[in-house]
Amino acid sequence: MVPTQCGGCGEPGTDWCGDCARTLTDSPVRLEPRVEIGVAAWALGRYRGTYRSTLIAMKEHGRRDLIGPLGGALARGIVTLSQWGEIPDGDTLTLVPAPTRASAARRRGGDPVAAIARASADRLGRRVAVADALATSARARDSAGLDARARVANLSDAVYVRRRFVPSSRIVAGPVLLVDDILTTGATAAQSCRVLAAHDLHVSTVVVIAGA
């Protein structure tokens, strides 16, 4: 038997405690990444405390049960940003998960960013869809430990739109949000936005769970 503990703070006897749930209701914070993205970037919180430990537990320790709470937090953040006027009005809203290396997704039992986006869309309603449009080529290495310049070079020509992805009129008609778990330098977000724009998909806002 594996003891149950909170994925955010380690409190025994519960998989997700009330204090951590309340922390994820913080108001979004505006980010100023070192790499120019071209659109506003927002985070639900800073990459420390509950935000950091929850993402590590989900990504590195197999806590897939945390996708639900994170998806719910992302949905609340999107609603708040919409109320603030930071997300354009539209009949539809499309969430595009930032690309994850295939090897990392396999190791983690699936793409956690895409899973969070889908959990968020489920809470936001039928007018919100997830477009799994982006992928990263195998030649891109893990960006951990790289500075901003090295991250840009690492992702140059490595992010691409999947061949099977065909933009629908529904996606083009409404705002598009790029969604990620962590924004560090902004290199992934910037390259993703450029690639999507080349396919006539223009990101309105970048929203991440945590900003480093």
CSV table of C-alpha atoms in Angstrom, one decimal:
chain,number,residue,atom,x,y,z
A,1,MET,CA,0.0,0.0,0.0
A,2,VAL,CA,1.3,3.5,-0.9
A,3,PRO,CA,0.3,6.1,1.6
A,4,THR,CA,-2.0,8.9,0.3
A,5,GLN,CA,-0.6,12.4,0.4
A,6,CYS,CA,-1.5,15.7,-1.1
A,7,GLY,CA,0.1,16.3,-4.5
A,8,GLY,CA,0.8,20.0,-3.6
A,9,CYS,CA,2.1,20.0,0.0
A,10,GLY,CA,2.5,16.3,1.0
A,11,GLU,CA,-0.1,16.4,3.7
A,12,PRO,CA,-1.0,12.8,4.6
A,13,GLY,CA,-4.4,11.3,4.2
A,14,THR,CA,-5.6,13.2,1.2
A,15,ASP,CA,-4.6,13.4,-2.5
A,16,TRP,CA,-5.4,17.1,-2.7
A,17,CYS,CA,-5.9,19.3,0.3
A,18,GLY,CA,-8.1,22.4,0.8
A,19,ASP,CA,-5.1,24.7,1.3
A,20,CYS,CA,-3.5,23.8,-2.0
A,21,ALA,CA,-6.9,24.0,-3.8
A,22,ARG,CA,-7.3,27.5,-2.5
A,23,THR,CA,-3.8,28.5,-3.6
A,24,LEU,CA,-4.7,27.6,-7.1
A,25,THR,CA,-7.5,30.2,-7.1
A,26,ASP,CA,-5.0,33.1,-7.0
A,27,SER,CA,-5.5,35.8,-9.6
A,28,PRO,CA,-3.4,35.4,-12.8
A,29,VAL,CA,-0.1,37.4,-12.9
A,30,ARG,CA,1.3,39.1,-16.0
A,31,LEU,CA,4.7,37.7,-17.2
A,32,GLU,CA,7.6,39.5,-18.8
A,33,PRO,CA,9.6,36.8,-20.5
A,34,ARG,CA,13.1,37.4,-21.7
A,35,VAL,CA,12.2,36.2,-25.2
A,36,GLU,CA,9.7,38.4,-27.0
A,37,ILE,CA,6.6,36.4,-27.7
A,38,GLY,CA,4.5,39.0,-29.4
A,39,VAL,CA,1.4,38.6,-27.3
A,40,ALA,CA,0.6,38.9,-23.6
A,41,ALA,CA,1.7,36.0,-21.3
A,42,TRP,CA,-0.1,35.2,-18.1
A,43,ALA,CA,0.5,32.6,-15.3
A,44,LEU,CA,-1.9,31.3,-12.7
A,45,GLY,CA,1.0,31.8,-10.2
A,46,ARG,CA,4.7,31.8,-9.8
A,47,TYR,CA,6.7,28.6,-10.1
A,48,ARG,CA,7.2,28.0,-6.4
A,49,GLY,CA,5.4,26.5,-3.4
A,50,THR,CA,2.2,24.7,-4.4
A,51,TYR,CA,2.5,25.5,-8.1
A,52,ARG,CA,6.0,24.0,-8.3
A,53,SER,CA,5.4,20.9,-6.2
A,54,THR,CA,2.1,20.1,-8.0
A,55,LEU,CA,3.6,20.3,-11.4
A,56,ILE,CA,6.6,18.2,-10.4
A,57,ALA,CA,4.4,15.6,-8.8
A,58,MET,CA,2.3,15.4,-12.0
A,59,LYS,CA,5.1,15.4,-14.5
A,60,GLU,CA,7.9,13.5,-12.7
A,61,HIS,CA,6.1,11.3,-10.2
A,62,GLY,CA,3.1,10.1,-12.2
A,63,ARG,CA,0.4,12.0,-10.3
A,64,ARG,CA,-2.1,12.0,-13.1
A,65,ASP,CA,-4.8,12.6,-10.5
A,66,LEU,CA,-3.6,16.2,-10.4
A,67,ILE,CA,-4.6,16.9,-13.9
A,68,GLY,CA,-8.2,17.6,-12.8
A,69,PRO,CA,-7.3,20.2,-10.2
A,70,LEU,CA,-4.8,21.9,-12.6
A,71,GLY,CA,-7.4,21.9,-15.4
A,72,GLY,CA,-9.9,23.4,-13.1
A,73,ALA,CA,-7.5,26.1,-12.1
A,74,LEU,CA,-6.7,26.9,-15.7
A,75,ALA,CA,-10.4,27.2,-16.5
A,76,ARG,CA,-10.9,29.7,-13.7
A,77,GLY,CA,-7.8,31.6,-14.8
A,78,ILE,CA,-9.2,31.8,-18.4
A,79,VAL,CA,-12.5,33.1,-17.1
A,80,THR,CA,-10.8,35.7,-15.0
A,81,LEU,CA,-8.6,36.9,-17.9
A,82,SER,CA,-11.7,37.1,-20.1
A,83,GLN,CA,-13.5,39.2,-17.5
A,84,TRP,CA,-10.4,41.5,-17.4
A,85,GLY,CA,-10.6,41.9,-21.2
A,86,GLU,CA,-7.3,40.1,-21.7
A,87,ILE,CA,-8.9,37.5,-24.0
A,88,PRO,CA,-10.8,38.8,-27.0
A,89,ASP,CA,-14.6,38.0,-27.3
A,90,GLY,CA,-15.6,35.3,-29.7
A,91,ASP,CA,-18.2,32.6,-30.3
A,92,THR,CA,-15.6,29.9,-29.8
A,93,LEU,CA,-12.3,29.6,-27.9
A,94,THR,CA,-9.5,27.2,-28.9
A,95,LEU,CA,-6.8,26.0,-26.5
A,96,VAL,CA,-3.6,24.9,-28.2
A,97,PRO,CA,-1.2,22.9,-26.0
A,98,ALA,CA,2.4,23.9,-26.3
A,99,PRO,CA,4.5,21.1,-27.8
A,100,THR,CA,6.0,18.4,-25.7
A,101,ARG,CA,8.8,16.1,-26.8
A,102,ALA,CA,7.5,12.7,-27.7
A,103,SER,CA,10.1,11.0,-25.5
A,104,ALA,CA,9.0,13.0,-22.5
A,105,ALA,CA,5.3,12.3,-23.2
A,106,ARG,CA,6.0,8.6,-23.4
A,107,ARG,CA,7.9,8.7,-20.1
A,108,ARG,CA,5.1,10.5,-18.4
A,109,GLY,CA,2.3,8.3,-19.7
A,110,GLY,CA,0.9,11.0,-22.0
A,111,ASP,CA,1.3,14.7,-22.7
A,112,PRO,CA,0.4,16.5,-19.4
A,113,VAL,CA,-0.1,19.9,-21.1
A,114,ALA,CA,-2.6,18.5,-23.5
A,115,ALA,CA,-4.4,16.6,-20.6
A,116,ILE,CA,-4.6,19.8,-18.6
A,117,ALA,CA,-6.0,21.7,-21.6
A,118,ARG,CA,-8.7,19.1,-22.2
A,119,ALA,CA,-9.7,19.1,-18.5
A,120,SER,CA,-10.0,22.9,-18.7
A,121,ALA,CA,-12.0,22.8,-21.9
A,122,ASP,CA,-14.4,20.2,-20.3
A,123,ARG,CA,-15.1,22.7,-17.5
A,124,LEU,CA,-15.5,25.7,-19.8
A,125,GLY,CA,-18.2,24.2,-21.9
A,126,ARG,CA,-19.0,23.1,-25.5
A,127,ARG,CA,-17.8,26.4,-27.1
A,128,VAL,CA,-14.2,25.7,-26.0
A,129,ALA,CA,-12.1,23.1,-27.9
A,130,VAL,CA,-8.6,21.8,-27.7
A,131,ALA,CA,-6.5,21.7,-30.9
A,132,ASP,CA,-3.5,19.4,-30.6
A,133,ALA,CA,-1.7,21.1,-33.4
A,134,LEU,CA,1.9,21.4,-32.3
A,135,ALA,CA,4.7,18.9,-32.0
A,136,THR,CA,8.5,19.0,-31.4
A,137,SER,CA,11.0,17.2,-33.5
A,138,ALA,CA,13.3,14.5,-31.9
A,139,ARG,CA,16.3,16.7,-32.6
A,140,ALA,CA,15.2,19.2,-29.9
A,141,ARG,CA,16.9,18.4,-26.6
A,142,ASP,CA,15.6,18.9,-23.1
A,143,SER,CA,15.7,22.6,-22.4
A,144,ALA,CA,16.4,22.2,-18.7
A,145,GLY,CA,19.5,24.2,-17.8
A,146,LEU,CA,19.7,26.2,-21.1
A,147,ASP,CA,19.7,30.0,-21.1
A,148,ALA,CA,17.3,32.1,-23.2
A,149,ARG,CA,19.6,32.2,-26.2
A,150,ALA,CA,20.3,28.5,-26.1
A,151,ARG,CA,16.6,27.7,-25.8
A,152,VAL,CA,15.8,29.8,-28.9
A,153,ALA,CA,18.5,28.0,-30.9
A,154,ASN,CA,17.4,24.6,-29.6
A,155,LEU,CA,13.8,25.2,-30.8
A,156,SER,CA,14.6,26.9,-34.1
A,157,ASP,CA,12.8,24.9,-36.8
A,158,ALA,CA,12.1,22.2,-34.2
A,159,VAL,CA,8.5,23.1,-33.5
A,160,TYR,CA,6.0,22.3,-36.3
A,161,VAL,CA,2.3,21.8,-37.0
A,162,ARG,CA,1.3,18.2,-37.2
A,163,ARG,CA,0.5,17.0,-40.7
A,164,ARG,CA,-2.8,15.6,-39.7
A,165,PHE,CA,-4.0,18.9,-38.2
A,166,VAL,CA,-6.4,20.9,-40.4
A,167,PRO,CA,-7.6,24.2,-39.0
A,168,SER,CA,-11.4,24.3,-39.0
A,169,SER,CA,-13.6,27.3,-39.5
A,170,ARG,CA,-14.5,27.0,-35.8
A,171,ILE,CA,-10.9,27.5,-34.7
A,172,VAL,CA,-10.3,30.4,-37.1
A,173,ALA,CA,-13.5,32.2,-36.0
A,174,GLY,CA,-12.6,32.7,-32.4
A,175,PRO,CA,-9.6,33.5,-30.2
A,176,VAL,CA,-6.7,31.0,-29.8
A,177,LEU,CA,-4.9,30.6,-26.5
A,178,LEU,CA,-1.5,28.9,-26.3
A,179,VAL,CA,-1.4,26.8,-23.1
A,180,ASP,CA,1.6,25.4,-21.2
A,181,ASP,CA,2.6,24.2,-17.8
A,182,ILE,CA,5.6,26.5,-17.2
A,183,LEU,CA,7.0,29.5,-18.9
A,184,THR,CA,10.7,30.1,-18.2
A,185,THR,CA,12.3,32.2,-20.9
A,186,GLY,CA,9.4,32.4,-23.4
A,187,ALA,CA,11.3,30.6,-26.1
A,188,THR,CA,8.8,27.7,-26.6
A,189,ALA,CA,5.9,30.1,-26.5
A,190,ALA,CA,7.5,32.5,-29.0
A,191,GLN,CA,8.4,29.7,-31.5
A,192,SER,CA,4.9,28.1,-31.1
A,193,CYS,CA,3.2,31.4,-31.9
A,194,ARG,CA,5.4,32.0,-35.0
A,195,VAL,CA,4.7,28.5,-36.3
A,196,LEU,CA,0.9,28.8,-35.7
A,197,ALA,CA,0.9,32.3,-37.4
A,198,ALA,CA,2.5,30.8,-40.5
A,199,HIS,CA,-0.6,28.6,-40.7
A,200,ASP,CA,-3.0,31.5,-40.2
A,201,LEU,CA,-3.6,30.7,-36.6
A,202,HIS,CA,-2.9,33.8,-34.6
A,203,VAL,CA,-2.5,33.3,-30.8
A,204,SER,CA,-4.3,35.9,-28.8
A,205,THR,CA,-2.8,35.2,-25.3
A,206,VAL,CA,-0.4,32.7,-23.7
A,207,VAL,CA,-1.7,31.2,-20.5
A,208,VAL,CA,0.5,28.9,-18.3
A,209,ILE,CA,0.1,27.3,-14.9
A,210,ALA,CA,3.2,28.8,-13.5
A,211,GLY,CA,5.8,31.4,-14.5
A,212,ALA,CA,9.4,30.9,-13.5
